[in-house]
Short mmCIF file of C-alpha atoms in Angstrom, two decimals:
data_model
loop_
_atom_site.label_atom_id
_atom_site.label_comp_id
_atom_site.label_asym_id
_atom_site.label_seq_id
_atom_site.Cartn_x
_atom_site.Cartn_y
_atom_site.Cartn_z
CA MET A 1 31.86 -51.70 4.53
CA GLY A 2 31.41 -54.14 7.39
CA LEU A 3 35.12 -54.64 7.98
CA LYS A 4 35.04 -52.33 10.96
CA GLY A 5 33.71 -54.94 13.39
CA PHE A 6 36.49 -57.31 12.33
CA VAL A 7 39.26 -54.75 12.91
CA GLU A 8 37.87 -53.64 16.27
CA GLY A 9 37.46 -57.19 17.54
CA GLY A 10 40.84 -58.32 16.28
CA ALA A 11 42.73 -55.41 17.81
CA ALA A 12 41.04 -55.86 21.18
CA CYS A 13 41.70 -59.61 21.21
CA VAL A 14 45.39 -59.35 20.36
CA VAL A 15 45.89 -56.88 23.23
CA ALA A 16 43.93 -59.04 25.67
CA GLY A 17 45.57 -62.27 24.51
CA SER A 18 49.10 -60.95 24.91
CA CYS A 19 48.40 -59.50 28.35
CA THR A 20 46.99 -62.73 29.71
CA HIS A 21 49.27 -65.21 27.93
CA PRO A 22 51.22 -66.29 31.06
CA LEU A 23 47.93 -67.21 32.77
CA ASP A 24 46.95 -69.27 29.75
CA LEU A 25 50.30 -71.05 29.82
CA ILE A 26 49.86 -71.94 33.51
CA LYS A 27 46.38 -73.25 32.69
CA VAL A 28 47.70 -75.56 29.95
CA ARG A 29 50.41 -76.94 32.25
CA MET A 30 47.86 -77.58 35.01
CA GLN A 31 45.49 -79.36 32.64
CA LEU A 32 48.23 -81.72 31.48
CA HIS A 33 49.24 -82.41 35.06
CA GLY A 34 48.50 -85.94 36.24
CA GLU A 35 48.13 -87.26 32.71
CA ALA A 36 50.00 -90.56 32.37
CA PRO A 37 53.32 -90.02 30.54
CA PRO A 38 53.46 -91.65 27.07
CA ALA A 39 54.14 -95.34 27.79
CA PRO A 40 57.02 -97.05 25.94
CA ALA A 41 55.20 -98.97 23.23
CA LEU A 42 57.35 -102.10 22.92
CA ALA A 43 58.09 -102.80 26.57
CA PHE A 44 55.44 -105.46 27.17
CA PRO A 45 55.02 -107.87 24.24
CA GLY A 46 52.73 -110.30 26.14
CA GLY A 47 49.15 -109.06 26.21
CA GLY A 48 48.11 -110.63 29.52
CA ALA A 49 51.33 -109.74 31.27
CA HIS A 50 51.03 -106.23 29.94
CA HIS A 51 47.56 -105.91 31.40
CA HIS A 52 48.63 -107.22 34.78
CA HIS A 53 51.76 -105.11 34.78
CA HIS A 54 49.82 -102.06 33.80
CA HIS A 55 47.35 -102.62 36.59
CA HIS A 56 50.24 -102.93 39.01
CA LEU A 57 51.68 -99.67 37.72
CA LEU A 58 48.39 -97.91 38.23
CA GLN A 59 48.33 -98.95 41.87
CA GLN A 60 51.82 -97.62 42.47
CA GLN A 61 51.18 -94.31 40.76
CA GLN A 62 48.67 -92.53 42.89
CA PRO A 63 47.77 -89.35 41.00
CA PRO A 64 50.28 -86.80 42.32
CA ARG A 65 48.99 -83.87 44.37
CA ARG A 66 47.72 -81.13 42.15
CA PRO A 67 50.00 -78.10 42.24
CA GLY A 68 48.22 -74.74 42.42
CA PRO A 69 48.66 -71.93 39.90
CA ILE A 70 51.31 -70.20 42.05
CA ALA A 71 53.36 -73.40 42.37
CA VAL A 72 53.17 -74.02 38.62
CA CYS A 73 54.23 -70.44 37.94
CA ALA A 74 57.18 -70.74 40.34
CA GLN A 75 58.19 -74.02 38.74
CA ILE A 76 58.15 -72.50 35.24
CA LEU A 77 60.21 -69.53 36.46
CA ARG A 78 62.75 -71.85 38.10
CA ALA A 79 63.07 -74.25 35.20
CA GLU A 80 62.69 -71.95 32.20
CA GLY A 81 63.28 -68.41 33.44
CA PRO A 82 60.91 -65.43 33.07
CA THR A 83 60.76 -65.87 29.28
CA GLY A 84 59.34 -69.35 29.94
CA LEU A 85 56.06 -67.64 30.85
CA LEU A 86 55.87 -66.31 27.31
CA SER A 87 56.52 -69.58 25.46
CA GLY A 88 54.14 -69.74 22.56
CA VAL A 89 53.21 -66.06 22.63
CA SER A 90 53.76 -65.74 18.86
CA ALA A 91 51.20 -68.51 18.38
CA THR A 92 48.78 -66.68 20.67
CA MET A 93 49.11 -63.52 18.59
CA LEU A 94 48.45 -65.46 15.38
CA ARG A 95 45.58 -67.38 16.92
CA GLN A 96 43.96 -64.22 18.29
CA THR A 97 44.38 -62.53 14.92
CA LEU A 98 42.83 -65.40 12.95
CA TYR A 99 40.25 -66.65 15.41
CA SER A 100 39.13 -63.54 17.21
CA THR A 101 39.03 -61.26 14.21
CA THR A 102 36.77 -63.75 12.45
CA CYS A 103 34.67 -64.43 15.53
CA MET A 104 34.15 -60.87 16.75
CA GLY A 105 33.62 -59.55 13.24
CA LEU A 106 31.02 -62.18 12.36
CA TYR A 107 29.21 -61.69 15.67
CA ASP A 108 29.08 -57.96 15.10
CA THR A 109 27.87 -58.37 11.51
CA LEU A 110 25.19 -60.93 12.43
CA LYS A 111 23.98 -58.88 15.36
CA ARG A 112 23.62 -55.76 13.24
CA ARG A 113 21.92 -57.60 10.40
CA TRP A 114 19.43 -59.28 12.75
CA GLU A 115 18.72 -56.05 14.59
CA ARG A 116 17.92 -54.52 11.18
CA ASP A 117 15.75 -57.48 10.18
CA ASP A 118 13.74 -57.34 13.40
CA GLY A 119 11.86 -54.42 11.92
CA GLY A 120 14.49 -51.79 12.67
CA GLY A 121 12.97 -51.18 16.09
CA GLY A 122 16.53 -50.62 17.29
CA GLY A 123 15.73 -52.63 20.40
CA PRO A 124 18.36 -55.04 21.76
CA LEU A 125 18.38 -58.56 20.31
CA PRO A 126 16.77 -61.25 22.49
CA LEU A 127 19.28 -63.43 24.35
CA HIS A 128 18.71 -66.56 22.25
CA ARG A 129 19.56 -64.65 19.05
CA LYS A 130 22.78 -63.40 20.67
CA VAL A 131 23.66 -66.95 21.72
CA ALA A 132 23.00 -68.16 18.17
CA ALA A 133 25.23 -65.43 16.72
CA GLY A 134 27.94 -66.35 19.23
CA LEU A 135 27.73 -70.07 18.48
CA PHE A 136 28.03 -69.51 14.75
CA SER A 137 30.83 -66.94 14.81
CA GLY A 138 32.80 -68.87 17.43
CA GLY A 139 32.63 -72.05 15.40
CA VAL A 140 33.76 -70.44 12.16
CA GLY A 141 36.52 -68.49 13.91
CA ALA A 142 37.87 -71.60 15.58
CA ALA A 143 38.03 -73.56 12.36
CA VAL A 144 40.07 -70.75 10.83
CA GLY A 145 42.40 -70.42 13.81
CA ASN A 146 42.88 -74.11 14.68
CA PRO A 147 46.41 -74.54 13.24
CA ALA A 148 47.66 -71.67 15.39
CA ASP A 149 45.80 -73.14 18.36
CA VAL A 150 47.47 -76.57 18.07
CA ALA A 151 50.83 -74.84 17.67
CA MET A 152 50.14 -72.75 20.77
CA VAL A 153 49.23 -75.72 22.98
CA ARG A 154 52.32 -77.61 21.85
CA MET A 155 54.66 -74.67 22.34
CA GLN A 156 53.24 -74.05 25.80
CA ALA A 157 53.48 -77.70 26.81
CA ASP A 158 57.00 -78.16 25.48
CA GLY A 159 58.91 -76.84 28.47
CA ARG A 160 57.62 -79.49 30.82
CA LEU A 161 59.08 -82.37 28.78
CA PRO A 162 62.61 -83.75 29.25
CA ALA A 163 65.04 -82.20 26.75
CA ALA A 164 65.13 -85.33 24.56
CA GLN A 165 61.36 -85.32 23.98
CA ARG A 166 60.92 -81.61 23.36
CA ARG A 167 59.60 -80.44 20.05
CA ASN A 168 61.59 -77.19 20.18
CA TYR A 169 59.56 -75.24 17.66
CA ARG A 170 61.38 -71.97 16.94
CA SER A 171 58.24 -69.98 16.20
CA VAL A 172 54.63 -70.48 15.31
CA ALA A 173 55.46 -70.59 11.59
CA ASP A 174 58.14 -73.24 12.24
CA ALA A 175 55.63 -75.25 14.31
CA ILE A 176 52.98 -75.17 11.59
CA VAL A 177 55.43 -76.02 8.79
CA ARG A 178 56.98 -78.90 10.75
CA MET A 179 53.62 -80.33 11.79
CA ALA A 180 52.38 -80.27 8.21
CA ARG A 181 55.61 -81.90 7.04
CA ASP A 182 56.02 -84.55 9.76
CA GLU A 183 52.42 -85.41 10.64
CA GLY A 184 50.49 -84.39 7.55
CA VAL A 185 48.44 -81.28 6.89
CA CYS A 186 45.48 -82.81 8.74
CA SER A 187 47.42 -82.68 12.01
CA LEU A 188 46.96 -78.90 11.89
CA TRP A 189 43.27 -79.53 12.44
CA ARG A 190 43.80 -82.14 15.15
CA GLY A 191 41.19 -81.64 17.82
CA SER A 192 39.38 -79.15 15.61
CA PRO A 193 35.89 -80.52 16.37
CA LEU A 194 36.80 -79.83 20.00
CA THR A 195 38.25 -76.40 19.33
CA VAL A 196 35.13 -75.56 17.39
CA LYS A 197 32.83 -76.83 20.17
CA ARG A 198 34.79 -75.00 22.84
CA ALA A 199 34.90 -71.81 20.81
CA MET A 200 31.17 -72.00 20.19
CA ILE A 201 30.56 -72.39 23.92
CA VAL A 202 33.01 -69.61 24.85
CA ALA A 203 31.87 -67.17 22.17
CA ALA A 204 28.19 -67.72 22.84
CA SER A 205 28.51 -67.49 26.62
CA GLN A 206 31.04 -64.64 26.56
CA LEU A 207 29.61 -62.35 23.90
CA ALA A 208 25.96 -62.93 24.79
CA THR A 209 26.56 -62.56 28.55
CA TYR A 210 28.55 -59.37 28.02
CA ASP A 211 25.90 -57.75 25.85
CA GLN A 212 23.10 -58.95 28.11
CA ALA A 213 24.83 -57.77 31.30
CA LYS A 214 25.69 -54.41 29.76
CA GLU A 215 22.10 -53.90 28.60
CA ALA A 216 20.80 -54.86 32.04
CA ILE A 217 23.12 -52.40 33.81
CA LEU A 218 22.30 -49.59 31.37
CA ALA A 219 18.57 -50.31 31.65
CA ARG A 220 18.81 -49.89 35.40
CA ARG A 221 21.33 -47.04 35.55
CA GLY A 222 20.49 -45.11 32.40
CA GLN A 223 22.67 -44.56 29.32
CA GLY A 224 25.01 -42.31 31.30
CA ALA A 225 26.50 -45.38 32.98
CA ASP A 226 28.10 -46.58 29.73
CA GLY A 227 31.61 -46.20 31.15
CA LEU A 228 34.56 -48.18 32.44
CA ALA A 229 32.83 -49.58 35.55
CA THR A 230 29.99 -51.03 33.50
CA HIS A 231 32.37 -52.54 30.95
CA VAL A 232 34.47 -54.13 33.71
CA ALA A 233 31.43 -55.55 35.52
CA ALA A 234 29.86 -56.94 32.36
CA GLY A 235 33.25 -58.30 31.27
CA LEU A 236 33.72 -60.08 34.59
CA ALA A 237 30.28 -61.67 34.36
CA ALA A 238 31.02 -62.80 30.81
CA GLY A 239 34.36 -64.29 31.88
CA LEU A 240 32.85 -66.28 34.75
CA VAL A 241 30.05 -67.72 32.65
CA ALA A 242 32.41 -68.58 29.80
CA ALA A 243 34.94 -70.25 32.12
CA SER A 244 32.33 -72.42 33.85
CA ALA A 245 30.77 -73.50 30.59
CA SER A 246 33.97 -74.28 28.73
CA THR A 247 36.51 -75.77 31.17
CA PRO A 248 35.57 -79.47 30.70
CA VAL A 249 35.74 -79.18 26.90
CA ASP A 250 38.99 -77.27 27.29
CA VAL A 251 40.71 -79.96 29.39
CA VAL A 252 39.84 -82.62 26.82
CA LYS A 253 40.92 -80.32 23.98
CA THR A 254 44.30 -79.65 25.58
CA ARG A 255 44.98 -83.35 26.11
CA VAL A 256 43.91 -84.43 22.63
CA MET A 257 45.95 -81.70 20.95
CA ASN A 258 49.03 -82.46 22.99
CA MET A 259 49.01 -86.26 22.66
CA LYS A 260 52.07 -87.82 21.02
CA VAL A 261 51.12 -90.25 18.30
CA VAL A 262 53.86 -92.86 17.82
CA ALA A 263 53.82 -94.77 14.53
CA GLY A 264 52.68 -98.37 15.07
CA ALA A 265 51.30 -97.78 18.56
CA PRO A 266 47.64 -96.97 19.17
CA PRO A 267 47.18 -93.27 20.05
CA PRO A 268 46.65 -92.58 23.78
CA TYR A 269 43.11 -91.37 23.06
CA SER A 270 41.06 -92.48 20.08
CA GLY A 271 39.07 -89.26 20.23
CA ALA A 272 37.46 -86.67 22.44
CA LEU A 273 34.91 -88.99 24.03
CA ASP A 274 37.58 -91.60 24.75
CA CYS A 275 39.75 -88.92 26.36
CA LEU A 276 36.80 -87.74 28.45
CA ILE A 277 36.02 -91.26 29.70
CA LYS A 278 39.66 -92.14 30.43
CA THR A 279 40.25 -88.87 32.26
CA VAL A 280 37.17 -89.28 34.46
CA ARG A 281 37.94 -92.95 35.07
CA SER A 282 41.54 -92.46 36.13
CA GLU A 283 41.37 -89.04 37.80
CA GLY A 284 37.74 -88.54 38.84
CA ALA A 285 35.06 -86.22 37.49
CA MET A 286 36.59 -83.11 39.03
CA ALA A 287 39.59 -83.60 36.74
CA LEU A 288 37.40 -82.00 34.07
CA TYR A 289 37.69 -78.80 36.07
CA LYS A 290 41.49 -78.99 36.27
CA GLY A 291 42.92 -75.58 35.74
CA PHE A 292 39.55 -73.98 36.54
CA VAL A 293 41.16 -71.38 38.82
CA PRO A 294 43.65 -70.25 36.18
CA THR A 295 40.88 -70.44 33.58
CA VAL A 296 38.81 -68.03 35.65
CA THR A 297 41.83 -65.89 36.52
CA ARG A 298 42.55 -65.78 32.80
CA GLN A 299 39.00 -65.53 31.42
CA GLY A 300 38.19 -62.79 33.94
CA PRO A 301 41.07 -60.41 33.11
CA PHE A 302 41.03 -61.51 29.46
CA THR A 303 37.34 -60.73 29.07
CA ILE A 304 37.66 -57.44 30.95
CA VAL A 305 40.73 -56.30 28.97
CA LEU A 306 39.04 -57.52 25.79
CA PHE A 307 35.77 -55.64 26.19
CA VAL A 308 37.29 -52.51 27.73
CA THR A 309 39.77 -52.32 24.81
CA LEU A 310 36.94 -53.07 22.40
CA GLU A 311 34.79 -50.22 23.73
CA GLN A 312 37.79 -47.84 23.52
CA VAL A 313 38.61 -48.91 19.96
CA ARG A 314 34.94 -48.45 19.04
CA LYS A 315 35.05 -44.91 20.46
CA LEU A 316 38.20 -44.17 18.45
CA LEU A 317 36.66 -45.41 15.22
CA LYS A 318 33.21 -44.01 15.89
CA GLY A 319 33.00 -41.68 12.91
CA VAL A 320 35.05 -43.89 10.61
CA ASP A 321 33.33 -46.36 8.33
CA PHE A 322 35.01 -49.10 6.29
#
């Protein structure tokens, strides 16, 4: 009993995640664009000279023009072929399975339990309760799925590095095993406070907006309108809200997860806040919305495919209980 919500959510998320994977890949590449390449650690032994030299470097390197999603896509196709757009798809499947199954299932369970506790009036939950359910289930789901998430970001980012620096993970399992072996088990949870924060923001904004929008449409149009058009409209609203709320956290998360830590050299970012400050300082505040267009183009279709699939799976399993 109670597993049904988990199965429904997981199935819908795997479908949606696989369909929109190329968009996600383009988003990751755009977010890493303009980030300073890892500096050779031992090149400047003198502190003062290093500082001066570094300053000089910064003046020479104006941040390059930001390529748009189409340009990034074309570049991936040229350099890595059509399969390049699917790099890391095995990690996406695993991440969706771990994260989304947990998240959607918990949200469903909490929502039902709270609706029951509210006196069984059967009325819809107030928005703040939905947001709370989303925050909680998103956070737990993200903690469970973080290893697959780190693996996914790294596999997606790999193709843009020169051959010598590539990590060349064969599959998501290979990535997770090698990270645990080479960088310690804790590296699998690198950036996890960020993943958890982002997931809480996404889950709360996405799930609560979807339910709220759907209820609003049905309240106006009557229960007969509970069809595809309503699901698409509510899904689109949920995607837009989620994308706007989560992009800044997402940019920082992508950069922290992808940073190369060289033994003996200080890491490029000491943490999320440091990454946030450095990014804004060197690339301006709008850099926090890097990859916003692909985030929306991905969150939109992703959310729509997700909720439409979810509603269909729910219809299929309507009489079944497990």
